[in-house]
Coordinates of C-alpha atoms in Angstrom, one line a residue:
X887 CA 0.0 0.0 0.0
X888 CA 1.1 3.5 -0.9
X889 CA 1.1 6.4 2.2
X890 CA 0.4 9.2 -0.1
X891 CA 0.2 9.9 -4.0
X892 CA 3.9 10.3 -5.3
X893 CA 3.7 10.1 -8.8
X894 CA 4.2 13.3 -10.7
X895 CA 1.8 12.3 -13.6
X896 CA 2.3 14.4 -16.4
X897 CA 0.7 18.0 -16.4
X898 CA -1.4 17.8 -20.1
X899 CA -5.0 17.8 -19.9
X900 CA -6.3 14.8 -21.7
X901 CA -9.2 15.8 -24.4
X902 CA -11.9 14.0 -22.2
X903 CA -11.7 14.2 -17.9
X904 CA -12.3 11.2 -16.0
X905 CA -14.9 10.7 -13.5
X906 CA -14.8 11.6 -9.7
X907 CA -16.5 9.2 -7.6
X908 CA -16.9 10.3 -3.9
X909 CA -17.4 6.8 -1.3
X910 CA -18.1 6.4 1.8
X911 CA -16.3 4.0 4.0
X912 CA -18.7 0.7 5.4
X913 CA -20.0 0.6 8.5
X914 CA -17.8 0.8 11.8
X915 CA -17.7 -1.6 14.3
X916 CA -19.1 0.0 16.8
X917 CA -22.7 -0.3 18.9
X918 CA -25.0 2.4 18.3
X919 CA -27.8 1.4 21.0
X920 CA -26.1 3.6 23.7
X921 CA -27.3 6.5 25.3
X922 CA -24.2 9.4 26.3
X923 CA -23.8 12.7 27.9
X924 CA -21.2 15.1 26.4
X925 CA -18.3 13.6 28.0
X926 CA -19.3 9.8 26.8
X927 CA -19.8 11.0 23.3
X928 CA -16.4 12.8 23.2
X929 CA -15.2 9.5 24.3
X930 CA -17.0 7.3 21.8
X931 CA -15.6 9.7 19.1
X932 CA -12.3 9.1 19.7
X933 CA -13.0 4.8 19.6
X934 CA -14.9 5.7 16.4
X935 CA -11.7 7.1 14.7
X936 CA -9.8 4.7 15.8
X937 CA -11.7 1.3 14.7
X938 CA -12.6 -0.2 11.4
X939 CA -15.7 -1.3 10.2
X940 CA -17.7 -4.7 11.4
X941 CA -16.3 -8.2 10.0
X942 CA -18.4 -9.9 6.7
X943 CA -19.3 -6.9 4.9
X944 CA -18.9 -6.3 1.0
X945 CA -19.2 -3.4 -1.1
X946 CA -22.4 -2.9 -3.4
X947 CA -22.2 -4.0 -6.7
X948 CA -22.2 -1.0 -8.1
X949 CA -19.2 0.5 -6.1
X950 CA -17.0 -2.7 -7.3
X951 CA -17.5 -1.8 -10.9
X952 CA -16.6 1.7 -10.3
X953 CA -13.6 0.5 -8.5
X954 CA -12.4 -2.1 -11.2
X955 CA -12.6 1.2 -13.9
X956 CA -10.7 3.3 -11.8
X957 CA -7.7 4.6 -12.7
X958 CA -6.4 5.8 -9.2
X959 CA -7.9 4.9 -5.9
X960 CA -7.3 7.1 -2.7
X961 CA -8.2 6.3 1.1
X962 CA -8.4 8.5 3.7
X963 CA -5.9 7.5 6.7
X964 CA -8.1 5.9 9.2
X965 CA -8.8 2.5 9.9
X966 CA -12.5 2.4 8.7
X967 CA -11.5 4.0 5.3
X968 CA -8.4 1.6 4.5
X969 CA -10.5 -2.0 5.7
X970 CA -13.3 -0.9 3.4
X971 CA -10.6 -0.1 0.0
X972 CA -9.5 -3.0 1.3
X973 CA -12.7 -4.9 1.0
X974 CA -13.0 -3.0 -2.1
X975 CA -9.8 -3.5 -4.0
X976 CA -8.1 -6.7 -2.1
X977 CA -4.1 -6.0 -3.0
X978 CA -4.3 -3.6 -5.3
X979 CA -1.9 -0.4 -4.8
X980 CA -3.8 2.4 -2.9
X981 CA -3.0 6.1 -1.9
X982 CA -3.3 6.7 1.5
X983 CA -3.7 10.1 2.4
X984 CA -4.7 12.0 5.7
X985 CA -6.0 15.0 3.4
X986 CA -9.4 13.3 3.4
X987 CA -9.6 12.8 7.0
X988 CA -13.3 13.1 8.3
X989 CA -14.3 16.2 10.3
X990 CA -13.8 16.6 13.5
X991 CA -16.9 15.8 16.0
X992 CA -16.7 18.0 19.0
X993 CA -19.5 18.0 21.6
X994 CA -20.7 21.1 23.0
X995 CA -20.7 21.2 26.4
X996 CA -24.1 20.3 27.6
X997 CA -25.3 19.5 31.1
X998 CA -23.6 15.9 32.6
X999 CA -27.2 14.8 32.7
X1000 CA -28.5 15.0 29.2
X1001 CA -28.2 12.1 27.3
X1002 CA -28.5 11.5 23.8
X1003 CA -27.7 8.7 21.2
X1004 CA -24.7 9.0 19.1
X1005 CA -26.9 9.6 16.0
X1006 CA -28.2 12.5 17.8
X1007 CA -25.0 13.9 19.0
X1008 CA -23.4 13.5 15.4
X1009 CA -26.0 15.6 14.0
X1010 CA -25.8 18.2 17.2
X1011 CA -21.9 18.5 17.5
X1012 CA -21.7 18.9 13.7
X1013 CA -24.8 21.5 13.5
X1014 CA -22.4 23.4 16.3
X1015 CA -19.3 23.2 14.3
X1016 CA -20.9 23.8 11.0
X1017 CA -23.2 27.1 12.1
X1018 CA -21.7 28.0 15.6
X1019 CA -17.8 27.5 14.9
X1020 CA -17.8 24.9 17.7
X1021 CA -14.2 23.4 17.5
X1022 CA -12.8 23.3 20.5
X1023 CA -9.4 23.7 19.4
X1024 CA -9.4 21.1 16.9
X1025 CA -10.0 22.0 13.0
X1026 CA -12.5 24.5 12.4
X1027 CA -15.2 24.8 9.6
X1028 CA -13.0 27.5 8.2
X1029 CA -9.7 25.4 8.0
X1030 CA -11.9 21.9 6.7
X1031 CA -13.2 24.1 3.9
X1032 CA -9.4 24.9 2.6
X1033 CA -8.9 21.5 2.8
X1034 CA -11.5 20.7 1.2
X1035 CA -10.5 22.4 -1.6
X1036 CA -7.2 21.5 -1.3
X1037 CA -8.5 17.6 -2.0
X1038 CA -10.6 18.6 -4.6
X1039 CA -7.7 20.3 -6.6
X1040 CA -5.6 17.0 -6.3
X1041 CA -8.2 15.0 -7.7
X1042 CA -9.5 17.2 -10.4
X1043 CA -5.4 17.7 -11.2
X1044 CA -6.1 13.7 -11.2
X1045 CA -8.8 13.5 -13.5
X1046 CA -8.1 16.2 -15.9
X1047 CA -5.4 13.7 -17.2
X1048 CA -8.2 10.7 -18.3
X1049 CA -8.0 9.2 -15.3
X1050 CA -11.1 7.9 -13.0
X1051 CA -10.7 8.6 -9.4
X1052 CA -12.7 7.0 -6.6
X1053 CA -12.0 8.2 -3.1
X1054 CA -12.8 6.1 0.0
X1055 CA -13.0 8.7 2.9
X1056 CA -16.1 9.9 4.9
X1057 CA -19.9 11.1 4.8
X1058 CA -19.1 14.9 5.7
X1059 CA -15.9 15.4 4.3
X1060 CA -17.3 13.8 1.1
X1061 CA -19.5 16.5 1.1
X1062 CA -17.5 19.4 1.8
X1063 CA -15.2 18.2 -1.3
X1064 CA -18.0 17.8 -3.1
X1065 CA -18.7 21.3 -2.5
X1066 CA -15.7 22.3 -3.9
X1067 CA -15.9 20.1 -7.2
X1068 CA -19.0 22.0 -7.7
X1069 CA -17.5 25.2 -7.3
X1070 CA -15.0 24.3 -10.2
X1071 CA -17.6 23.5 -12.7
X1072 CA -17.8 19.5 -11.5
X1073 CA -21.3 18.3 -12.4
X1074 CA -23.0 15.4 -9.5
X1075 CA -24.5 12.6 -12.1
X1076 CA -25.2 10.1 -9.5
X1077 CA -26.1 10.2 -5.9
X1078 CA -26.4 7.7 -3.6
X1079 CA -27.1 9.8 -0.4
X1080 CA -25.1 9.2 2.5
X1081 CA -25.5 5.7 3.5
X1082 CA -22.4 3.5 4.6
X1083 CA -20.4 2.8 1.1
X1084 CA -22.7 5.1 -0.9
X1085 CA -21.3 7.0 -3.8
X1086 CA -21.5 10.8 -5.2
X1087 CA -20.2 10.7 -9.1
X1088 CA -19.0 13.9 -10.3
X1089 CA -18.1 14.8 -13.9
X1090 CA -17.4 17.3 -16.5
X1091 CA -17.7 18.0 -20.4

């Protein structure tokens, strides 16, 4: 497996870009049926981050065929994204790269006895960061959206060559880049929504 993309592919566009597919990883191996303050939830982030996804699971069709007719295959560096290329691709060479690293998750600081699902917190920490600038010190919506559009440069660089791309990172980050592809004339052709290893195609004429 490759940490990073190295090559320095050569700088001509091709006549015809290739596609952008946007994936999201499978689902972690975590339990879901708990109930967490602030605190717990700060805590369950961090074992989130840090485990893959459950045992037995295999990509969709449809993200397989995508796979085989890609040209260059990138994973973000955490656990959940590299088992699920792996699950994907088996062997075959990946770029690892921490670039497409998910958002962070911070919890606002509620009251020690209010309890909420993780589902729940997900949606509140990330309605905090995304409208309130809720970071607590860690990367802010300001900083995610330049890299953002730093990833999204690299793989439109990618694509502008011929080449299909098909990056296996995470459900908000995903949609940040795919923000940014937008921004740069990127058309979305297919969407999947944001279901574990669901898929946002992007191309251009």
């Amino acid at each position: 497996m490759a940490d990073a993309l190295t090559a320095d592919p050569p700088k001509t566009a091709a006549a015809r870009p290739g596609s952008i597919v946007l994936a999201r990883h499978g689902e972690p191996d975590i339990a879901r049926d708990v109930m967490l303050n602030a605190r717990g939830y700060e805590e369950y982030w961090g074992r989130y981050e840090q485990l893959g996804i459950r045992p037995g699971q295999t990509p969709p069709p449809e993200l397989l065929e995508q796979a085989a007719h890609a040209d260059v295959i990138i994973s973000s560096v955490r656990r959940r994204s590299i088992e699920s290329t792996q699950a994907l691709v088996g062997e075959r060479e990946v770029a690892r790269n921490p670039m497409f690293v998910e958002a962070p998750l911070p919890a606002p600081k509620f009251p020690a006895a209010l309890k909420m699902s993780p589902k729940v917190w997900g949606f509140t920490a990330r309605f905090w960061w995304w409208f309130f600038n809720h970071h607590a010190g860690q990367e802010t919506r300001v900083q995610a959206e330049a890299r953002a559009d730093q990833a999204a440069d690299l793989i439109i660089e990618l694509a502008e060559q011929g080449q299909n791309v098909v990056v296996m990172a995470h459900g908000f980050f995903n949609f940040m880049i795919g923000r940014s592809l937008r921004k740069r004339g990127w058309r979305l052709t297919a969407n999947q929504g944001w279901k574990y290893w669901s898929t946002r195609r992007f191309e251009r004429s």
